[in-house]
mmCIF file of C-alpha atoms in Angstrom:
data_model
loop_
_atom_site.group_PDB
_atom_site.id
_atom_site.type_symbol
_atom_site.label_atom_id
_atom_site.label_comp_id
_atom_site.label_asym_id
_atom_site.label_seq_id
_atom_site.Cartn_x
_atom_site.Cartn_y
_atom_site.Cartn_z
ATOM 1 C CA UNK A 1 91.020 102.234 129.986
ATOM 2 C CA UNK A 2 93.363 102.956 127.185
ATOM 3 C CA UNK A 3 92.196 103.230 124.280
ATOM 4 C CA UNK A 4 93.996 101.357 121.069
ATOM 5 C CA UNK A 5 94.232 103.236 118.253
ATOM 6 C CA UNK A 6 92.973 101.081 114.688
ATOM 7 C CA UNK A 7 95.195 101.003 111.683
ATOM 8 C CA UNK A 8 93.897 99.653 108.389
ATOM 9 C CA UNK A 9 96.840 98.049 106.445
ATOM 10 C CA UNK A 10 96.083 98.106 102.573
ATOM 11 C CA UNK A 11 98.808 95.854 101.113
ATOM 12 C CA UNK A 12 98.562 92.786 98.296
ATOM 13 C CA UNK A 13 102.005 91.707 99.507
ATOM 14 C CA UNK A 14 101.578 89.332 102.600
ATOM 15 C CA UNK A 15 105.093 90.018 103.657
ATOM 16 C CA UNK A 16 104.874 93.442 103.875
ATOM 17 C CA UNK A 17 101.436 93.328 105.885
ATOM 18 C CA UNK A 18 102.895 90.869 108.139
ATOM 19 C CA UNK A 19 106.444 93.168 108.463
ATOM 20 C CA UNK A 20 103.657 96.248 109.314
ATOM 21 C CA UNK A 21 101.328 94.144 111.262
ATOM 22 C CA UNK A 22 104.066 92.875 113.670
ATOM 23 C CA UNK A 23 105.698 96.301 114.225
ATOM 24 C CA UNK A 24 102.337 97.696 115.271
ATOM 25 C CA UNK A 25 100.905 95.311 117.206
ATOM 26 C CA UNK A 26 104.415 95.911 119.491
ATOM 27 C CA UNK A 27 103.235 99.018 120.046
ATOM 28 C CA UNK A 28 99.718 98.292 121.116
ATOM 29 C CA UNK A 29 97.765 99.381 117.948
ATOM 30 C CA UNK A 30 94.804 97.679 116.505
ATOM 31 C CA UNK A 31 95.141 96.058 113.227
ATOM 32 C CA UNK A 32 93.013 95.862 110.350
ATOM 33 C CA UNK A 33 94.210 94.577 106.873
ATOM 34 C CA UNK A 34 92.914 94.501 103.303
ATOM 35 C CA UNK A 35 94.645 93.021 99.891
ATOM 36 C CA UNK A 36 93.364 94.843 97.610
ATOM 37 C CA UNK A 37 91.154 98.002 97.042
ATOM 38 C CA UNK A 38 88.060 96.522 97.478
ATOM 39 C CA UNK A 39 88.622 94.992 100.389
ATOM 40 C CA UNK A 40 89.952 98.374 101.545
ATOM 41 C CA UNK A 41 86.903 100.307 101.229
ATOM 42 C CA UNK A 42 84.838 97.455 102.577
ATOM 43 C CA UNK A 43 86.757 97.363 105.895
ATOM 44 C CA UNK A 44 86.941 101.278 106.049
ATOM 45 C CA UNK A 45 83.402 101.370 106.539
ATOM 46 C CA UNK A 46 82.918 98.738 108.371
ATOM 47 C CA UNK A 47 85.845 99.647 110.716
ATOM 48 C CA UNK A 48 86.282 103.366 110.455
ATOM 49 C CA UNK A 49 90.061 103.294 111.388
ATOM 50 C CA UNK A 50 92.166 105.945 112.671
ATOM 51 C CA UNK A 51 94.903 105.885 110.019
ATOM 52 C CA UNK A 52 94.878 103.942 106.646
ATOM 53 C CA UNK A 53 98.086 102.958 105.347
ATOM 54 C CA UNK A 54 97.951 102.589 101.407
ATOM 55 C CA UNK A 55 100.312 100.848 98.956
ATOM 56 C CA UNK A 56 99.479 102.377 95.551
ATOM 57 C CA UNK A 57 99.869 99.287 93.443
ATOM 58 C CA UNK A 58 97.101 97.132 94.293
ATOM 59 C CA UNK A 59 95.809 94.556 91.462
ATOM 60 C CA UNK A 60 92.049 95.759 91.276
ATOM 61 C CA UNK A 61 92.637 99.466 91.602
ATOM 62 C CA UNK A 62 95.242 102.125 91.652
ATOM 63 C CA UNK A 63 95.432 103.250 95.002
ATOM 64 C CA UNK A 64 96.010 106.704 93.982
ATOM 65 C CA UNK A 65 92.000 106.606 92.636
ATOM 66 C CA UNK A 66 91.359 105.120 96.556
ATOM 67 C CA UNK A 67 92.992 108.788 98.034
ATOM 68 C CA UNK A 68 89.969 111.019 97.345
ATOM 69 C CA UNK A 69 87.509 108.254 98.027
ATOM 70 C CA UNK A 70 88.646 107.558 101.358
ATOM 71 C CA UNK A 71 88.924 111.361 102.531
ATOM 72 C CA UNK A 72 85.768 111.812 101.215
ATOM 73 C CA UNK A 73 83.914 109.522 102.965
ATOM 74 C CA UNK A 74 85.931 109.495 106.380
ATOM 75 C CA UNK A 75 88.115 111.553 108.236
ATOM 76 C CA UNK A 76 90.987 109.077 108.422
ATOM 77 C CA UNK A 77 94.416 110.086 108.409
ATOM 78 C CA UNK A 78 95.835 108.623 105.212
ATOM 79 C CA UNK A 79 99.348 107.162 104.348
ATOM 80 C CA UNK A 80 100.325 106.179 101.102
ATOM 81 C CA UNK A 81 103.163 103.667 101.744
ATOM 82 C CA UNK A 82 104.833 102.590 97.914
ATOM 83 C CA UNK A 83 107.302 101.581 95.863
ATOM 84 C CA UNK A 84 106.719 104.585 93.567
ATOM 85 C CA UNK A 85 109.567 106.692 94.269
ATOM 86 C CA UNK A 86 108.632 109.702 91.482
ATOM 87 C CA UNK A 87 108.147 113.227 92.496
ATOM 88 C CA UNK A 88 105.117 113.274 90.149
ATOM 89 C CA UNK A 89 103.850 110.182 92.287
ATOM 90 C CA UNK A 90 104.156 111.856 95.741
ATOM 91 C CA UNK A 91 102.643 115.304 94.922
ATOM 92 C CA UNK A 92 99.887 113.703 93.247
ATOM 93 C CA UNK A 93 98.401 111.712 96.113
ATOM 94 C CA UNK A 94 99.774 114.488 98.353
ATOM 95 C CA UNK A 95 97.599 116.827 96.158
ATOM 96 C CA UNK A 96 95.148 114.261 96.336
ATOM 97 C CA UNK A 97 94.564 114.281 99.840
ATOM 98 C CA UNK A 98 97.586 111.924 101.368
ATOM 99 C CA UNK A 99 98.616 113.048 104.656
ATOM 100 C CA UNK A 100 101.905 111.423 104.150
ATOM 101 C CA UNK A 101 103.907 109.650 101.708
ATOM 102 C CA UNK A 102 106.373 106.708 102.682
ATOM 103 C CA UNK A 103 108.458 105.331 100.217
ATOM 104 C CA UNK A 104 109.098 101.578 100.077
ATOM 105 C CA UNK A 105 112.141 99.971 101.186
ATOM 106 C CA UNK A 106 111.243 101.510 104.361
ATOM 107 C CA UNK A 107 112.209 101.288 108.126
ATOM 108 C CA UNK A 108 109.800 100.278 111.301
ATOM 109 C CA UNK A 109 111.113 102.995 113.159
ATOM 110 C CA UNK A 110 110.473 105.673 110.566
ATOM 111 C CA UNK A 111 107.013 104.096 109.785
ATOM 112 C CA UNK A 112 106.317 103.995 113.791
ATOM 113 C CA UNK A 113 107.290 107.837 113.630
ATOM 114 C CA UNK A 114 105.382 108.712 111.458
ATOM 115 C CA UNK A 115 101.626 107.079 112.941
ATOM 116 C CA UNK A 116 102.669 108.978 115.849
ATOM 117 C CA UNK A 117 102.768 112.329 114.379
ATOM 118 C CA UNK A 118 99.388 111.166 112.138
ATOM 119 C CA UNK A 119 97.778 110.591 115.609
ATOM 120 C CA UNK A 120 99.145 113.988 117.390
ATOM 121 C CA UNK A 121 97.864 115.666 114.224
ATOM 122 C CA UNK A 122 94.106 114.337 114.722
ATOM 123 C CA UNK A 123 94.034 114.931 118.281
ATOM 124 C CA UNK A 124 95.336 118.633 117.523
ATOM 125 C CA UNK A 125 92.720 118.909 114.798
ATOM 126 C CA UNK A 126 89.776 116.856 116.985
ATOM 127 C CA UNK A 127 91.165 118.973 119.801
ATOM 128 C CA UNK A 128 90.952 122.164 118.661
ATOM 129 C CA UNK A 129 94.690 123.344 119.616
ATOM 130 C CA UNK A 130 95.331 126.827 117.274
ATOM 131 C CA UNK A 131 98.777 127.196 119.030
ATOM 132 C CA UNK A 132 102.253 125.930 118.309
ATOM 133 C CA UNK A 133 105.325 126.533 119.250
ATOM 134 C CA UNK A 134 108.483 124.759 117.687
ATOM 135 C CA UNK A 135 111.535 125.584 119.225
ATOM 136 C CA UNK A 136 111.689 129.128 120.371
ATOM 137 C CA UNK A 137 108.749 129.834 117.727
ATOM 138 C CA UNK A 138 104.971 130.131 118.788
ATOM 139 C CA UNK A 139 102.057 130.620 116.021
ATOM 140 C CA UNK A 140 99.050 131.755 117.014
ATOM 141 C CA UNK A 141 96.076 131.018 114.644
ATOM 142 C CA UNK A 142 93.293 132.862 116.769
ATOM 143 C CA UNK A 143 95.208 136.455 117.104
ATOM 144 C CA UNK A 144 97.226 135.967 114.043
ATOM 145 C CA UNK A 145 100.964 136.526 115.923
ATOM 146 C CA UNK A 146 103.892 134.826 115.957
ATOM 147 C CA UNK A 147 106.400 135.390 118.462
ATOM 148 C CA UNK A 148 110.208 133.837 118.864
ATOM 149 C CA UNK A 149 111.582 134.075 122.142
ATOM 150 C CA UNK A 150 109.156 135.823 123.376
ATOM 151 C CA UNK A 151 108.885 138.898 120.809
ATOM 152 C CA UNK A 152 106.832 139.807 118.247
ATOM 153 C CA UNK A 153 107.918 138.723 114.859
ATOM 154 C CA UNK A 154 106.679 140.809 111.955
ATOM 155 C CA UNK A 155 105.432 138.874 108.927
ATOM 156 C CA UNK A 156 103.909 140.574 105.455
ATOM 157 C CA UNK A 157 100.402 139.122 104.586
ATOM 158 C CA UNK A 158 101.537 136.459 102.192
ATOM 159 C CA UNK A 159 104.399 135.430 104.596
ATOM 160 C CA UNK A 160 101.996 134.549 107.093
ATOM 161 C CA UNK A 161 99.330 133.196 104.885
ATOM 162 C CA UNK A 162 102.631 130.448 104.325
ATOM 163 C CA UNK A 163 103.212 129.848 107.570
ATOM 164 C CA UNK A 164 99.370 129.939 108.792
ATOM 165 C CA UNK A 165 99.115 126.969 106.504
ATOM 166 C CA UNK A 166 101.758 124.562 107.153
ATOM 167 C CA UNK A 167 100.514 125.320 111.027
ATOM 168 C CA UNK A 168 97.379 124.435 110.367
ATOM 169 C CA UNK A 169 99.149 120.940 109.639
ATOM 170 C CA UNK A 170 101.985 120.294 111.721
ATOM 171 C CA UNK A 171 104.667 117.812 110.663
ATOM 172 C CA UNK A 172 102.767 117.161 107.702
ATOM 173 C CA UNK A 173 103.716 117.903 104.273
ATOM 174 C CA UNK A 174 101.973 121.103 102.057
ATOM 175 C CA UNK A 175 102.738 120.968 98.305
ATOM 176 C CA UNK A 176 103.975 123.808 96.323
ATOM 177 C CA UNK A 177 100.759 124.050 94.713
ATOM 178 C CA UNK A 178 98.693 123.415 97.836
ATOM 179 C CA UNK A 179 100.502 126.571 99.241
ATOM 180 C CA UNK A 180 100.497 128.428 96.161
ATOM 181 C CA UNK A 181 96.781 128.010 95.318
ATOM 182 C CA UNK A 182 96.490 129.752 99.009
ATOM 183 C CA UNK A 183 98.458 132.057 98.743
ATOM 184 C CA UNK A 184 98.113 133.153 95.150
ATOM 185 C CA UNK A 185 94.878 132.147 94.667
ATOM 186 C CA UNK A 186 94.328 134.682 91.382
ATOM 187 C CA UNK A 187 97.391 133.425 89.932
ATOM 188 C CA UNK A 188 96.261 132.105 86.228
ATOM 189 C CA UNK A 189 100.246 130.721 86.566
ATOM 190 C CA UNK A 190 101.873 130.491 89.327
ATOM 191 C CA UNK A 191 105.452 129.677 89.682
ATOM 192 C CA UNK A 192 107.054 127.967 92.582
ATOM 193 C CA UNK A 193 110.399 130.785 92.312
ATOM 194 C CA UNK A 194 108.056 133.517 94.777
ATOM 195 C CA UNK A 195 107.040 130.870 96.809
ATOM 196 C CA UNK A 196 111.032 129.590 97.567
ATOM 197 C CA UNK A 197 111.392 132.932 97.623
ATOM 198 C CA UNK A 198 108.888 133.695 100.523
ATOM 199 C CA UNK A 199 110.139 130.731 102.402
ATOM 200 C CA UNK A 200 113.711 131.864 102.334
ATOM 201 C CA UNK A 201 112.973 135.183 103.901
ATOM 202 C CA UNK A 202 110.304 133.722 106.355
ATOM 203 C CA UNK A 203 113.303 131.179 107.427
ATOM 204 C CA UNK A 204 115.286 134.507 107.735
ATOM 205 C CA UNK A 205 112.956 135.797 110.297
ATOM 206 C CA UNK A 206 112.060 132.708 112.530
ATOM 207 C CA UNK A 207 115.227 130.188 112.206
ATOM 208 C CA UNK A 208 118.142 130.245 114.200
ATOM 209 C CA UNK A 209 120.284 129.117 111.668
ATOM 210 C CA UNK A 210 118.143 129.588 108.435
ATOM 211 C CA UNK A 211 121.022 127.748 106.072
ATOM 212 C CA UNK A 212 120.092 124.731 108.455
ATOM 213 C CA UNK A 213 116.343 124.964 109.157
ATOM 214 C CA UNK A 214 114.685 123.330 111.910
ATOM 215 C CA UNK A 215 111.315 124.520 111.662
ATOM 216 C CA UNK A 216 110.461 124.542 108.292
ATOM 217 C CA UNK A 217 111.542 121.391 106.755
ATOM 218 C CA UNK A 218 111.790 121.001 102.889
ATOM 219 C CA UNK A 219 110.240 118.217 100.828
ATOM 220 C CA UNK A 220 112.830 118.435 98.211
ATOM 221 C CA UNK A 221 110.700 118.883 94.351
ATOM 222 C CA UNK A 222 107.476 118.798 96.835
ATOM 223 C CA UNK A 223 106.962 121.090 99.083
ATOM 224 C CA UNK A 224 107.251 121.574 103.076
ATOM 225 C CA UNK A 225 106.148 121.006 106.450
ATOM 226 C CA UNK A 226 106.610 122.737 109.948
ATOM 227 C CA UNK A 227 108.057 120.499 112.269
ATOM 228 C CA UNK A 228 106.413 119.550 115.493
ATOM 229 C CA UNK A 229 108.499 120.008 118.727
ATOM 230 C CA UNK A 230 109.987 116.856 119.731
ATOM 231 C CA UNK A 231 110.255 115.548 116.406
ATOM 232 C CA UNK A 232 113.850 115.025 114.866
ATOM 233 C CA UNK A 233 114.190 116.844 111.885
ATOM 234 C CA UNK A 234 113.872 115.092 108.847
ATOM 235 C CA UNK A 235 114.825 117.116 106.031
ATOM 236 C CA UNK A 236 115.782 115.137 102.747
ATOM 237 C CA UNK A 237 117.725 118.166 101.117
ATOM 238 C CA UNK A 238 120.812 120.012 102.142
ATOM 239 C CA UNK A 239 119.812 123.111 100.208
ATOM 240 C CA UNK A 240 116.928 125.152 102.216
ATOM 241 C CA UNK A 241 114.902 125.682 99.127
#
């Protein structure tokens, strides 16, 4: 029997539940909805959904307070889905504990995208998988290598420590200071200039065509993520900082 995954919807605006609701219920997912942030942590519980998808500006609550909450007491995949278009907005709840951040206006298809690489990312994590490959690229978590095409590529410490990281979360996106307070973790400042740094010369050793990355994907004023094989690329900035 297949089983359906369950998506709690955490809207106040009917519309947009309904515009959500329809588009998953096409594609076979189970729907659970809540207007507001009580509600929301009521039917968590009481449902224990796969994937939550949070719009920040409910009327009892802001739903940025509702991030830590809910990854606290599940282990939901969470997607903040708002209006607020601000960098300041979307590294908070990322730093928060968001697993994703979709800004409204948004399209079905892009929202449908991204539940599926949510999902693949909890069966990877429930699963236990500690290699990836993207492209000609493999990572291996358990013996620390990564290889493109087949041979060994060298990494420094700190390079890897980057890359380790955004592996650890495919197709998801790290913050600067996610990856810095990694990284650097002694820092008493650190500045995000080593870490664009680092990222330039890891893109050096793994892309094809670093001044057009495919693997590692930049959040542009957030951070990154490592692309999953079979994704498209979505990468919001022309410059490969």
């Amino acid at each position: 029997m297949k089983v359906r995954h369950k998506v709690l919807i955490v809207d106040d605006e009917l519309h947009i539940r309904r515009l959500i609701h329809a588009a998953l219920v096409r594609n076979d997912y189970a729907i659970v909805e809540a207007e507001n942030a009580r509600e929301a942590v009521e039917q968590l519980r009481a449902e224990r959904p796969d994937i939550v998808l949070l719009d920040l500006g409910l009327p009892d609550r802001d739903g940025l307070e509702l991030v830590p909450l809910f990854k606290q007491q599940s282990d939901t995949t969470l997607i903040v889905v708002s209006a607020r278009d601000a960098i300041d907005q979307k590294v908070a709840a990322l730093d928060l504990g968001a697993d994703d951040y979709l800004t409204k206006p948004f399209d079905t298809d892009e929202l449908l995208a991204r539940v599926r690489v949510a999902l693949r990312n909890r069966l990877t994590r429930d699963g236990g998988t500690l290699t990836l490959t993207v492209d000609d690229v493999t990572i291996d978590l358990v013996a620390r290598a990564v290889t493109k095409a087949g041979r060994d590529v060298h990494l420094t410490p700190k390079e890897y420590a980057v890359l380790a990281q955004l592996a650890r979360h495919p197709g998801r996106v790290i913050t600067h200071n996610q990856i810095m307070a990694e990284v650097w973790p002694h820092e008493h400042e650190h500045h995000v200039e080593y870490l664009r740094v680092l990222v330039r010369t890891l893109r050096q050793k793994l892309e094809t065509e670093p001044q057009q990355p495919r693997i590692i994907c930049n959040e542009l004023g957030i951070g990154y993520r490592l692309r999953q094989s079979g994704d498209a690329q979505a990468e919001p900035s022309t410059q490969p900082g």
